[in-house]
């Protein structure tokens, strides 16, 4: 009896092992069948039969395309950022150049203003110089009596001469060139003097206006100096 009980227990244990192995084989067979069925499963899409593997491949391709697009977007954003920096730099340079141009215009305006002032002052200086020259001539007339023109004196020997023919008309200072003698203009009607050096009857020099056609008569050599 004990032996029979032992054989029954051994038989039961063997059935348990057999059942466990059978269940394991069933599960492995089901997993393989499920995987094979999943890989071979297909659907109709847009009139085409597409398998799960093809869909996975297309999804992977789309993911690659998405990654490439995201990379392109990142590159575009980086380039946009660089362009923005360049634009900002150009705006800064433009503002600096504009400031320099405005400063140049201000300097040019100031230069033009100063040039106009200098021109006005030069005009004033010219006018004052002319006034000084005129006043100097008046002073010379007062202090010296006459102003000698910058022209070489002329000497006429004793004789009779006609103004405008023998000597140009003008305002002259006459004085003896040598010796002394009578000096007449228009027969003594305009000038009647004795030129020379000596007592009160002799004149060392004499100034008068010699007009066109005046007749000069002198008994001595006379020097003629143009004066104002």
CSV table of C-alpha atoms in Angstrom, one decimal:
chain,number,residue,atom,x,y,z
A,1,UNK,CA,0.0,0.0,0.0
A,2,UNK,CA,2.8,2.4,0.8
A,3,UNK,CA,4.3,1.5,-2.5
A,4,UNK,CA,1.2,2.2,-4.4
A,5,UNK,CA,0.8,5.6,-2.6
A,6,UNK,CA,4.4,6.5,-3.5
A,7,UNK,CA,3.8,5.5,-7.2
A,8,UNK,CA,0.7,7.6,-7.3
A,9,UNK,CA,2.5,10.6,-5.9
A,10,UNK,CA,5.3,10.1,-8.4
A,11,UNK,CA,2.7,9.9,-11.2
A,12,UNK,CA,1.0,13.1,-10.1
A,13,UNK,CA,4.3,15.0,-10.0
A,14,UNK,CA,5.0,13.8,-13.6
A,15,UNK,CA,1.6,15.1,-14.7
A,16,UNK,CA,2.3,18.4,-13.2
A,17,UNK,CA,5.7,18.7,-15.1
A,18,UNK,CA,3.9,17.6,-18.3
A,19,UNK,CA,1.2,20.2,-17.8
A,20,UNK,CA,3.7,23.0,-17.1
A,21,UNK,CA,5.7,22.1,-20.2
A,22,UNK,CA,2.6,21.9,-22.3
A,23,UNK,CA,1.4,25.4,-21.0
A,24,UNK,CA,4.9,26.9,-21.8
A,25,UNK,CA,4.8,25.5,-25.3
A,26,UNK,CA,1.3,26.9,-25.9
A,27,UNK,CA,2.4,30.3,-24.7
A,28,UNK,CA,5.5,30.3,-26.8
A,29,UNK,CA,3.4,29.2,-29.8
A,30,UNK,CA,0.9,31.9,-29.2
A,31,UNK,CA,3.6,34.7,-28.9
A,32,UNK,CA,5.3,33.5,-32.1
A,33,UNK,CA,1.9,33.3,-33.9
A,34,UNK,CA,1.0,36.8,-32.6
A,35,UNK,CA,4.3,38.3,-33.7
A,36,UNK,CA,4.1,36.7,-37.1
A,37,UNK,CA,0.5,37.7,-37.5
A,38,UNK,CA,1.4,41.4,-36.5
A,39,UNK,CA,4.2,41.5,-38.9
A,40,UNK,CA,2.1,40.0,-41.7
A,41,UNK,CA,-1.0,42.0,-40.8
A,42,UNK,CA,-2.0,44.5,-43.5
A,43,UNK,CA,-4.8,47.0,-44.3
A,44,UNK,CA,-6.1,48.7,-47.4
A,45,UNK,CA,-5.0,52.4,-47.6
A,46,UNK,CA,-5.7,54.6,-50.6
A,47,UNK,CA,-6.3,51.5,-52.7
A,48,UNK,CA,-3.0,49.9,-51.6
A,49,UNK,CA,-2.3,47.0,-49.3
A,50,UNK,CA,0.1,48.1,-46.6
A,51,UNK,CA,1.7,46.0,-43.9
A,52,UNK,CA,2.5,47.0,-40.4
A,53,UNK,CA,6.2,46.9,-41.2
A,54,UNK,CA,5.7,49.3,-44.1
A,55,UNK,CA,3.8,51.6,-41.8
A,56,UNK,CA,6.6,51.5,-39.3
A,57,UNK,CA,9.2,52.2,-42.0
A,58,UNK,CA,7.1,55.1,-43.2
A,59,UNK,CA,6.7,56.5,-39.7
A,60,UNK,CA,10.5,56.2,-39.2
A,61,UNK,CA,11.0,58.0,-42.5
A,62,UNK,CA,8.6,60.7,-41.5
A,63,UNK,CA,10.4,61.0,-38.2
A,64,UNK,CA,13.7,61.4,-40.1
A,65,UNK,CA,12.1,64.1,-42.3
A,66,UNK,CA,10.7,65.8,-39.2
A,67,UNK,CA,14.2,65.8,-37.6
A,68,UNK,CA,15.7,67.3,-40.8
A,69,UNK,CA,13.0,69.9,-40.9
A,70,UNK,CA,13.6,70.7,-37.2
A,71,UNK,CA,17.3,71.0,-38.0
A,72,UNK,CA,16.5,73.3,-41.0
A,73,UNK,CA,14.3,75.4,-38.7
A,74,UNK,CA,17.1,75.7,-36.1
A,75,UNK,CA,19.5,76.7,-38.8
A,76,UNK,CA,17.0,79.3,-40.1
A,77,UNK,CA,16.5,80.6,-36.6
A,78,UNK,CA,20.2,80.9,-36.1
A,79,UNK,CA,20.7,82.7,-39.4
A,80,UNK,CA,17.8,85.0,-38.6
A,81,UNK,CA,19.5,85.8,-35.3
A,82,UNK,CA,22.7,86.5,-37.1
A,83,UNK,CA,20.9,88.8,-39.6
A,84,UNK,CA,19.2,90.5,-36.7
A,85,UNK,CA,22.6,91.2,-35.1
A,86,UNK,CA,24.0,92.4,-38.5
A,87,UNK,CA,20.9,94.7,-38.9
A,88,UNK,CA,21.4,96.0,-35.4
A,89,UNK,CA,25.1,96.7,-36.1
A,90,UNK,CA,24.2,98.4,-39.4
A,91,UNK,CA,21.6,100.6,-37.6
A,92,UNK,CA,24.2,101.6,-35.1
A,93,UNK,CA,26.7,102.4,-37.8
A,94,UNK,CA,24.0,104.3,-39.7
A,95,UNK,CA,23.2,106.4,-36.6
A,96,UNK,CA,26.9,107.1,-36.2
A,97,UNK,CA,27.3,108.2,-39.8
A,98,UNK,CA,24.1,110.3,-39.6
A,99,UNK,CA,25.6,112.0,-36.5
A,100,UNK,CA,28.8,112.7,-38.3
A,101,UNK,CA,26.9,114.1,-41.3
A,102,UNK,CA,24.9,116.3,-39.1
A,103,UNK,CA,28.1,117.5,-37.4
A,104,UNK,CA,29.7,118.1,-40.8
A,105,UNK,CA,26.6,120.2,-41.8
A,106,UNK,CA,26.9,122.2,-38.6
A,107,UNK,CA,30.6,122.8,-39.2
A,108,UNK,CA,29.9,123.8,-42.8
A,109,UNK,CA,27.2,126.2,-41.7
A,110,UNK,CA,29.5,127.7,-39.1
A,111,UNK,CA,32.3,128.0,-41.7
A,112,UNK,CA,30.0,129.7,-44.2
A,113,UNK,CA,28.8,132.1,-41.5
A,114,UNK,CA,32.4,132.9,-40.5
A,115,UNK,CA,33.4,133.3,-44.1
A,116,UNK,CA,30.6,135.8,-44.6
A,117,UNK,CA,31.7,137.7,-41.5
A,118,UNK,CA,35.3,137.7,-42.8
A,119,UNK,CA,34.1,139.0,-46.1
A,120,UNK,CA,32.1,141.8,-44.4
A,121,UNK,CA,35.1,142.7,-42.3
A,122,UNK,CA,37.3,142.8,-45.3
A,123,UNK,CA,34.9,145.2,-46.9
A,124,UNK,CA,34.9,147.3,-43.8
A,125,UNK,CA,38.8,147.2,-43.8
A,126,UNK,CA,38.8,148.2,-47.5
A,127,UNK,CA,36.5,151.1,-46.8
A,128,UNK,CA,38.5,152.2,-43.7
A,129,UNK,CA,41.7,151.9,-45.7
A,130,UNK,CA,40.3,154.2,-48.4
A,131,UNK,CA,39.1,156.7,-45.7
A,132,UNK,CA,42.6,156.6,-44.1
A,133,UNK,CA,44.1,157.2,-47.6
A,134,UNK,CA,41.8,160.1,-48.2
A,135,UNK,CA,42.4,161.6,-44.8
A,136,UNK,CA,46.2,161.1,-45.3
A,137,UNK,CA,45.9,163.1,-48.5
A,138,UNK,CA,44.0,165.8,-46.7
A,139,UNK,CA,46.7,165.8,-44.0
A,140,UNK,CA,49.4,166.0,-46.6
A,141,UNK,CA,47.7,169.0,-48.2
A,142,UNK,CA,47.5,170.7,-44.8
A,143,UNK,CA,51.0,169.9,-43.7
A,144,UNK,CA,52.8,170.1,-47.1
A,145,UNK,CA,50.5,172.1,-49.2
A,146,UNK,CA,50.5,169.8,-52.2
A,147,UNK,CA,50.8,166.1,-53.0
A,148,UNK,CA,53.3,165.1,-55.7
A,149,UNK,CA,52.0,162.5,-58.1
A,150,UNK,CA,54.1,159.5,-58.8
A,151,UNK,CA,55.3,160.7,-62.2
A,152,UNK,CA,58.6,162.0,-63.3
A,153,UNK,CA,58.8,165.8,-63.4
A,154,UNK,CA,59.2,167.4,-66.8
A,155,UNK,CA,61.7,170.2,-67.7
A,156,UNK,CA,61.0,172.7,-70.4
A,157,UNK,CA,63.7,175.2,-71.5
A,158,UNK,CA,63.0,178.9,-71.8
A,159,UNK,CA,60.5,179.6,-74.5
A,160,UNK,CA,56.8,179.6,-75.4
A,161,UNK,CA,54.7,176.4,-75.1
A,162,UNK,CA,51.0,175.3,-75.5
A,163,UNK,CA,49.3,173.1,-72.9
A,164,UNK,CA,47.9,170.0,-74.6
A,165,UNK,CA,50.5,170.2,-77.3
A,166,UNK,CA,53.9,170.6,-75.6
A,167,UNK,CA,52.8,169.5,-72.1
A,168,UNK,CA,49.7,167.7,-70.9
A,169,UNK,CA,47.1,169.8,-69.0
A,170,UNK,CA,47.0,169.2,-65.2
A,171,UNK,CA,47.8,170.7,-61.8
A,172,UNK,CA,51.6,171.5,-61.7
A,173,UNK,CA,54.1,172.8,-59.3
A,174,UNK,CA,56.6,174.9,-61.2
A,175,UNK,CA,60.1,175.7,-60.0
A,176,UNK,CA,63.3,177.0,-61.5
A,177,UNK,CA,65.5,174.3,-63.1
A,178,UNK,CA,68.4,176.8,-63.5
A,179,UNK,CA,68.7,180.5,-62.7
A,180,UNK,CA,65.7,182.8,-62.5
A,181,UNK,CA,63.4,184.7,-64.8
A,182,UNK,CA,59.8,185.7,-65.7
A,183,UNK,CA,57.0,183.1,-66.0
A,184,UNK,CA,53.7,184.0,-67.7
A,185,UNK,CA,50.6,182.1,-68.6
A,186,UNK,CA,48.2,183.5,-71.1
A,187,UNK,CA,50.2,186.7,-71.3
A,188,UNK,CA,50.2,187.2,-67.6
A,189,UNK,CA,46.5,187.1,-67.3
A,190,UNK,CA,46.5,183.7,-65.5
A,191,UNK,CA,50.1,183.6,-64.0
A,192,UNK,CA,52.6,186.4,-63.8
A,193,UNK,CA,55.5,185.6,-61.5
A,194,UNK,CA,59.3,185.7,-61.2
A,195,UNK,CA,60.8,182.3,-60.5
A,196,UNK,CA,64.1,182.0,-58.8
A,197,UNK,CA,65.9,182.3,-55.5
A,198,UNK,CA,66.6,185.7,-54.0
A,199,UNK,CA,64.6,188.5,-52.4
A,200,UNK,CA,60.9,188.8,-51.9
A,201,UNK,CA,60.2,189.3,-55.6
A,202,UNK,CA,61.4,185.8,-56.5
A,203,UNK,CA,59.3,182.6,-55.9
A,204,UNK,CA,61.1,179.3,-55.5
A,205,UNK,CA,58.0,177.4,-56.6
A,206,UNK,CA,54.4,178.0,-57.6
A,207,UNK,CA,51.4,175.7,-58.0
A,208,UNK,CA,48.5,176.3,-60.5
A,209,UNK,CA,46.1,174.5,-62.9
A,210,UNK,CA,47.3,174.3,-66.5
A,211,UNK,CA,44.4,174.0,-68.8
A,212,UNK,CA,44.1,172.8,-72.4
A,213,UNK,CA,45.2,175.6,-74.7
A,214,UNK,CA,47.0,177.7,-72.1
A,215,UNK,CA,50.0,179.5,-73.5
A,216,UNK,CA,53.2,179.4,-71.4
A,217,UNK,CA,56.0,182.0,-71.8
A,218,UNK,CA,59.2,181.6,-69.7
A,219,UNK,CA,62.6,183.3,-69.7
A,220,UNK,CA,64.2,180.4,-67.8
A,221,UNK,CA,64.3,176.6,-67.7
A,222,UNK,CA,61.4,175.4,-65.6
A,223,UNK,CA,60.7,172.0,-63.9
A,224,UNK,CA,57.1,170.9,-64.0
A,225,UNK,CA,55.9,168.4,-61.3
A,226,UNK,CA,52.3,167.0,-61.4
A,227,UNK,CA,50.5,167.4,-58.0
A,228,UNK,CA,47.1,166.8,-56.6
